[in-house]
PDB file of C-alpha atoms in Angstrom:
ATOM      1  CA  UNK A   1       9.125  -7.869  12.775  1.00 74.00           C
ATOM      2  CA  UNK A   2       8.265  -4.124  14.499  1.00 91.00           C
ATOM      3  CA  UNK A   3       8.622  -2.433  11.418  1.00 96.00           C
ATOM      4  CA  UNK A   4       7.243   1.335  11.032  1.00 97.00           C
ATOM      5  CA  UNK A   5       6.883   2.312   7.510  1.00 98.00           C
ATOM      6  CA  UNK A   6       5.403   5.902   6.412  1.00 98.00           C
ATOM      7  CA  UNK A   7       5.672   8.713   3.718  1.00 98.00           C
ATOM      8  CA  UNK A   8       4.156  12.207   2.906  1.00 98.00           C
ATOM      9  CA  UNK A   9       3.169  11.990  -1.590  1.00 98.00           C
ATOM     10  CA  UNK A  10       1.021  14.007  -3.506  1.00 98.00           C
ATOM     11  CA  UNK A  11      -0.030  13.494  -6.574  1.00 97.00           C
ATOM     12  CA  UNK A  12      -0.456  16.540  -9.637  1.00 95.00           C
ATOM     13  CA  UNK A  13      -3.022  14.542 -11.950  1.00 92.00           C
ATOM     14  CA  UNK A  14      -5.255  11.326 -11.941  1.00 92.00           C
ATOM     15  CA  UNK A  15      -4.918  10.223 -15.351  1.00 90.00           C
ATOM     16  CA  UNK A  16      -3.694   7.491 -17.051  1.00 90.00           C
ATOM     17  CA  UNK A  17      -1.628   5.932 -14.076  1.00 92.00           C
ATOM     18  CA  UNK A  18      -0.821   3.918 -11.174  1.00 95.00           C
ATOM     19  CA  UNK A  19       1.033   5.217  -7.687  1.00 97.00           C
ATOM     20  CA  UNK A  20       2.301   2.813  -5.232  1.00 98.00           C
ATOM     21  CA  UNK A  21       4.271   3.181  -2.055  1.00 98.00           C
ATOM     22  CA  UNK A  22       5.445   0.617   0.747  1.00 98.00           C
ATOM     23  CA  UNK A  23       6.909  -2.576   1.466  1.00 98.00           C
ATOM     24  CA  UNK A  24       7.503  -5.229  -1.000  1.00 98.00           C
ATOM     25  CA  UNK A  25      10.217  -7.298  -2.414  1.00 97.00           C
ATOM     26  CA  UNK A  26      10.346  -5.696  -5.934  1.00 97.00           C
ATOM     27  CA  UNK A  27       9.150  -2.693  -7.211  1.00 96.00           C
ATOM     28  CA  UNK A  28       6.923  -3.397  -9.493  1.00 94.00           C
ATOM     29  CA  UNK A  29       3.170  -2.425  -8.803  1.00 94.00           C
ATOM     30  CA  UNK A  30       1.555  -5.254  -9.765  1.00 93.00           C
ATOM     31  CA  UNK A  31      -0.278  -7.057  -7.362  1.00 94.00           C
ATOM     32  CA  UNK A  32       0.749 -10.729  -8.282  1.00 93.00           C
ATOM     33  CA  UNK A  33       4.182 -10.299  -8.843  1.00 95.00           C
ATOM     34  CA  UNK A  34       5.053 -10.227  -5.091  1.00 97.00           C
ATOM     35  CA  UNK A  35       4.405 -13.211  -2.734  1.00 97.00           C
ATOM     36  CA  UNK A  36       4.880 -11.227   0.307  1.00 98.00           C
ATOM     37  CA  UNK A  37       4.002  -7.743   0.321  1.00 98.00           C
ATOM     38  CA  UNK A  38       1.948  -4.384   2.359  1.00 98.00           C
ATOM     39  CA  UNK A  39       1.521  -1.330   0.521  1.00 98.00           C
ATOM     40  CA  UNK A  40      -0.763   0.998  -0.773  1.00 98.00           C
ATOM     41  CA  UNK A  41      -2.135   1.647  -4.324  1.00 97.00           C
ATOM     42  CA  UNK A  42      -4.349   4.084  -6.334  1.00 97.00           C
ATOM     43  CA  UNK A  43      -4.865   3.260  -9.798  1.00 95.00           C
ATOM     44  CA  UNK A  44      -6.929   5.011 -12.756  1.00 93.00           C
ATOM     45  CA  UNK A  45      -7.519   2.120 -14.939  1.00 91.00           C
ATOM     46  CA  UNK A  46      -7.015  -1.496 -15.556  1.00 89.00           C
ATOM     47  CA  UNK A  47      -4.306  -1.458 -18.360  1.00 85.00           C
ATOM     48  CA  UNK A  48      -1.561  -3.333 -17.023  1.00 84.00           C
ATOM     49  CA  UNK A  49      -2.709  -3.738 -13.859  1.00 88.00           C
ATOM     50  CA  UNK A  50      -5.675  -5.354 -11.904  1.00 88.00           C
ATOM     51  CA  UNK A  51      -9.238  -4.768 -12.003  1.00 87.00           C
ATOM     52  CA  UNK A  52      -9.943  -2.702  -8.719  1.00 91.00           C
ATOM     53  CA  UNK A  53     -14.060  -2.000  -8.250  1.00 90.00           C
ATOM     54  CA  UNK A  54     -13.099   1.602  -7.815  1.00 94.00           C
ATOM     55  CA  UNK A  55     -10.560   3.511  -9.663  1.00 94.00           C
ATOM     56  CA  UNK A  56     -11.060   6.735  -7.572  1.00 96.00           C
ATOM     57  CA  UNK A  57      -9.971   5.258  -3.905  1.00 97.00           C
ATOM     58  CA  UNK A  58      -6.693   4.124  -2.158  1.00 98.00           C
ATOM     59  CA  UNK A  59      -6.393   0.892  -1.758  1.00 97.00           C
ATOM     60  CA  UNK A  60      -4.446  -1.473   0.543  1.00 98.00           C
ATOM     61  CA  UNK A  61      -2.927  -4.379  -1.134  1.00 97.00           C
ATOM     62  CA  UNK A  62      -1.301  -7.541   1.432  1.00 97.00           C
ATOM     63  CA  UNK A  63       0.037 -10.866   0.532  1.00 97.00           C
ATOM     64  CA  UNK A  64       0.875 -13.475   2.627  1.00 98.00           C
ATOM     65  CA  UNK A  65       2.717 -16.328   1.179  1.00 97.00           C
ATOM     66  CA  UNK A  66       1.280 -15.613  -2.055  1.00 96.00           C
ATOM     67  CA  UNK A  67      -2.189 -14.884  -1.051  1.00 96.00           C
ATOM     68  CA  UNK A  68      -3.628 -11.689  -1.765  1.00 96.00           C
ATOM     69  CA  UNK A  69      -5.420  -9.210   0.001  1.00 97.00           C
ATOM     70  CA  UNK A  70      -6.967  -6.014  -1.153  1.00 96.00           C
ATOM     71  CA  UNK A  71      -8.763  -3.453   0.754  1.00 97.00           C
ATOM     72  CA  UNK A  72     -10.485  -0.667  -0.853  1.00 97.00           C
ATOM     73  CA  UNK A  73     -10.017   2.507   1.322  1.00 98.00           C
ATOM     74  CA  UNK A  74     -13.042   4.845   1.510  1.00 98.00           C
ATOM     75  CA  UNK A  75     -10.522   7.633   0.788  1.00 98.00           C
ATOM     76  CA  UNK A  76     -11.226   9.376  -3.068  1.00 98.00           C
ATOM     77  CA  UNK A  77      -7.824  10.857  -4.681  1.00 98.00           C
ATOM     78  CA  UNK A  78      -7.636  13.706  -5.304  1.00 98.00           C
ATOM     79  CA  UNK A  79      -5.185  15.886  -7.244  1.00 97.00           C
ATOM     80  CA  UNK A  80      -2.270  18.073  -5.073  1.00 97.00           C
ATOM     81  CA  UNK A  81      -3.591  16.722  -2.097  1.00 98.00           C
ATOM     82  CA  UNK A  82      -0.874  15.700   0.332  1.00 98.00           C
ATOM     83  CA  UNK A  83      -1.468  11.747   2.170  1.00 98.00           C
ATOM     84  CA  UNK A  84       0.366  10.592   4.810  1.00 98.00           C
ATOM     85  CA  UNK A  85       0.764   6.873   4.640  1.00 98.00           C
ATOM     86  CA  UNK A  86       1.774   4.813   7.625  1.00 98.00           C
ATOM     87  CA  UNK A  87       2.125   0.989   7.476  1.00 98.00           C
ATOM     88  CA  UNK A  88       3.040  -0.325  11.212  1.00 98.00           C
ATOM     89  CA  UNK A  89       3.856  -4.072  11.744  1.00 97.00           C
ATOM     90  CA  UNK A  90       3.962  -5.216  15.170  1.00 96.00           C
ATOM     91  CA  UNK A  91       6.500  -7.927  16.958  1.00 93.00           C
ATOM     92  CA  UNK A  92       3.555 -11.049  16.133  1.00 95.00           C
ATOM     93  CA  UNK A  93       3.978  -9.919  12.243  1.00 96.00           C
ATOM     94  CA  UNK A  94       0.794  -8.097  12.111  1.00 98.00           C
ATOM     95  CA  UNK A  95       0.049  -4.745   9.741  1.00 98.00           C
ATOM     96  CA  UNK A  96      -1.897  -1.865  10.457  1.00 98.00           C
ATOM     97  CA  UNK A  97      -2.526   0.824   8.379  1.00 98.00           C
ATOM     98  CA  UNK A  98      -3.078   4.766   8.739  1.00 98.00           C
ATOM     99  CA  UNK A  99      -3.960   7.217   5.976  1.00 98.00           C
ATOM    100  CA  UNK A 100      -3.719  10.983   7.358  1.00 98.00           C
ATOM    101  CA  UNK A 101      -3.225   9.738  11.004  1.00 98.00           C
ATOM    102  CA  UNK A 102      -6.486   7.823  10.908  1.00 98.00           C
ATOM    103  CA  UNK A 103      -6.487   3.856  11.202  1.00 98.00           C
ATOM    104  CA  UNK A 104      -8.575   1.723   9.213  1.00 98.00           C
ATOM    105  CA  UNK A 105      -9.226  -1.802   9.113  1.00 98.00           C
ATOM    106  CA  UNK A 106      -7.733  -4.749   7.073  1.00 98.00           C
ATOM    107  CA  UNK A 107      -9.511  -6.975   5.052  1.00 97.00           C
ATOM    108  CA  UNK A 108      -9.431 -10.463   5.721  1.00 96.00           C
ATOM    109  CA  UNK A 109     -10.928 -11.779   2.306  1.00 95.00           C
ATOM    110  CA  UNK A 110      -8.393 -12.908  -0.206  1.00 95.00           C
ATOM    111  CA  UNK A 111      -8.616 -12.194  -3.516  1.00 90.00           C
ATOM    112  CA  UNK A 112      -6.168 -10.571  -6.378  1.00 83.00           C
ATOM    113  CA  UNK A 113      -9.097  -8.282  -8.106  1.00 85.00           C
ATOM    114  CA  UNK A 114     -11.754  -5.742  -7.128  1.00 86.00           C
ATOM    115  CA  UNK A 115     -11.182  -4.859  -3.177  1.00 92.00           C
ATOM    116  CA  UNK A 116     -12.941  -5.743  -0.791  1.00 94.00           C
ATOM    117  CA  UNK A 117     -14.656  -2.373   1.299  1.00 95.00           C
ATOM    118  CA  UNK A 118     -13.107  -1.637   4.453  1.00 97.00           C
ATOM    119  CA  UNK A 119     -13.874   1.335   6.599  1.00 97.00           C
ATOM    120  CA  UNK A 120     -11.944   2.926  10.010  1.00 98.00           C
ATOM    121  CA  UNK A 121     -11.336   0.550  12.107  1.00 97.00           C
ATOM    122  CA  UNK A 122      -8.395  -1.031  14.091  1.00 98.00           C
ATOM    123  CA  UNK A 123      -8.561  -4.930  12.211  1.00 97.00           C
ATOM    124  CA  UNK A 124      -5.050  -5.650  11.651  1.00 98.00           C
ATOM    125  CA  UNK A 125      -4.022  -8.625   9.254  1.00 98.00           C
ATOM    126  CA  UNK A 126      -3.302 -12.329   9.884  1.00 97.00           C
ATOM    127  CA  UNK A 127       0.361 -12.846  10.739  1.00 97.00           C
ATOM    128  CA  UNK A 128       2.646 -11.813   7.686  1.00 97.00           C
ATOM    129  CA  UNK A 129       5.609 -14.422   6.901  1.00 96.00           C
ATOM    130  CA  UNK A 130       8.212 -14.441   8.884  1.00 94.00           C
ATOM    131  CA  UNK A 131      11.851 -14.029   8.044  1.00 91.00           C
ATOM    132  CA  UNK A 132      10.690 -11.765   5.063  1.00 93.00           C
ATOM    133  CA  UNK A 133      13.121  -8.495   3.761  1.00 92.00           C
ATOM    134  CA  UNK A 134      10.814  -6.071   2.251  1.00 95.00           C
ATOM    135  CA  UNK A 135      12.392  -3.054   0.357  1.00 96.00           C
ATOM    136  CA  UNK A 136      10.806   0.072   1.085  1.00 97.00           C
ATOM    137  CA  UNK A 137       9.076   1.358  -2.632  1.00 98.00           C
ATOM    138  CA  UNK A 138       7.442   4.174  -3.940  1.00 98.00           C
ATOM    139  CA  UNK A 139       6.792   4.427  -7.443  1.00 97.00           C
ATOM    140  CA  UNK A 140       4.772   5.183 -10.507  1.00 96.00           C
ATOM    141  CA  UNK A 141       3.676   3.995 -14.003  1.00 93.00           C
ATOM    142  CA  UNK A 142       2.615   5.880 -16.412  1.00 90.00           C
ATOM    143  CA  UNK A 143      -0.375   4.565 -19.097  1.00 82.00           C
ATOM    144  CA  UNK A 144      -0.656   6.147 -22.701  1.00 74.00           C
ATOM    145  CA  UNK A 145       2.425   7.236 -23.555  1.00 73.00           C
ATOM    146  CA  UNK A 146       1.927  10.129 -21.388  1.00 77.00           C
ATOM    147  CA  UNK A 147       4.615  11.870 -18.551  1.00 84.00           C
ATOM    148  CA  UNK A 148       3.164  11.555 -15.178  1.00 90.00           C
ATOM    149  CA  UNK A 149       4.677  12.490 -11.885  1.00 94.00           C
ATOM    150  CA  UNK A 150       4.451  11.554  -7.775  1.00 96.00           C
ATOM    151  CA  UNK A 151       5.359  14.055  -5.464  1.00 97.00           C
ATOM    152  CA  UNK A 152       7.485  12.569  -2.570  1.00 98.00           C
ATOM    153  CA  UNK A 153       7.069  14.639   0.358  1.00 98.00           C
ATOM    154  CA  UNK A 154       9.402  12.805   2.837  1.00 97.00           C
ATOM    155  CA  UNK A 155       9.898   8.512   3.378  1.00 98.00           C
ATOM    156  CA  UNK A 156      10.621   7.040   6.581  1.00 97.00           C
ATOM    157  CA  UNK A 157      11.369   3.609   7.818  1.00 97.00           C
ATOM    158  CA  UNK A 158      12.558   1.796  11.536  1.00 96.00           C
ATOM    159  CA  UNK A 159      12.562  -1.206  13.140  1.00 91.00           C
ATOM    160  CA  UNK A 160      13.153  -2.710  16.500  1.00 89.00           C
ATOM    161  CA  UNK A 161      16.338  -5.079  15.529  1.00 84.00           C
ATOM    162  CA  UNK A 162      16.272  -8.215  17.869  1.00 74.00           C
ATOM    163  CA  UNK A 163      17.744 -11.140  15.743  1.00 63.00           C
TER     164      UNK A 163
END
């Protein structure tokens, strides 16, 4: 509960790869392997991973008691370009999400594939379950064989303690 999540990444190239960074309870970047989760994904492909509808946007991936959510952000990658990404969960469990200081808005449609469109906004999501220790995360996997890297710029996590 009141938990402020955010970090500064960059990424050199968009091939062959997958970034994620936020709060989950492993670290792995697929989508189904976490039953509770809020964090943020870009992808270039499908290979191990799920089939977004666009491989060139962030996307926004929640799950609340093992239903997933996945919001497509209409934010394009691109290469060397810093992102500042801000998850904010307020005392009644709720998410919000900020990409370069603006807000945008949470899907509501559940679904483990494709991403649903979502645009600036201030929709947060449906209460997340309660009682749940995410581990902060960001990481990246690499497709083909080939080295990739993520640039972490700076992480930084809070919360109000109460219990």
């Amino acid at each position: 509960n009141s938990v402020e999540w955010e970090c500064s990444i960059s990424i050199p190239a968009l091939d062959n790869q997958k970034v994620w960074a936020g709060l989950k309870l492993t670290n792995d970047q697929l989508v189904a392997t976490d039953a509770n989760q809020v964090f943020f994904k870009y992808q270039t492909d499908a290979t191990n991973s799920e089939a977004f509808t666009d491989f060139a946007k962030w996307h926004f991936v929640h799950s609340i008691g093992g239903t997933d959510y996945i919001s497509a952000l209409p934010i394009t990658v691109a290469a060397n370009t810093i992102y500042h990404l801000r998850i904010s969960i307020d005392s009644n469990r709720k998410a919000s999400i900020f990409v370069d200081g603006t807000q945008y808005n949470i899907t509501s449609t559940s679904g483990s594939t494709g991403g649903t469109a979502v645009t600036t906004g201030t929709t947060k999501s449906a209460a997340l379950t309660n009682d749940v220790d995410f581990l902060p995360v960001i990481g990246i996997e690499a497709g083909a064989a080939a080295a990739e890297a993520v640039d972490v710029h700076y992480t930084t996590i809070s919360r109000t303690i109460f219990e």
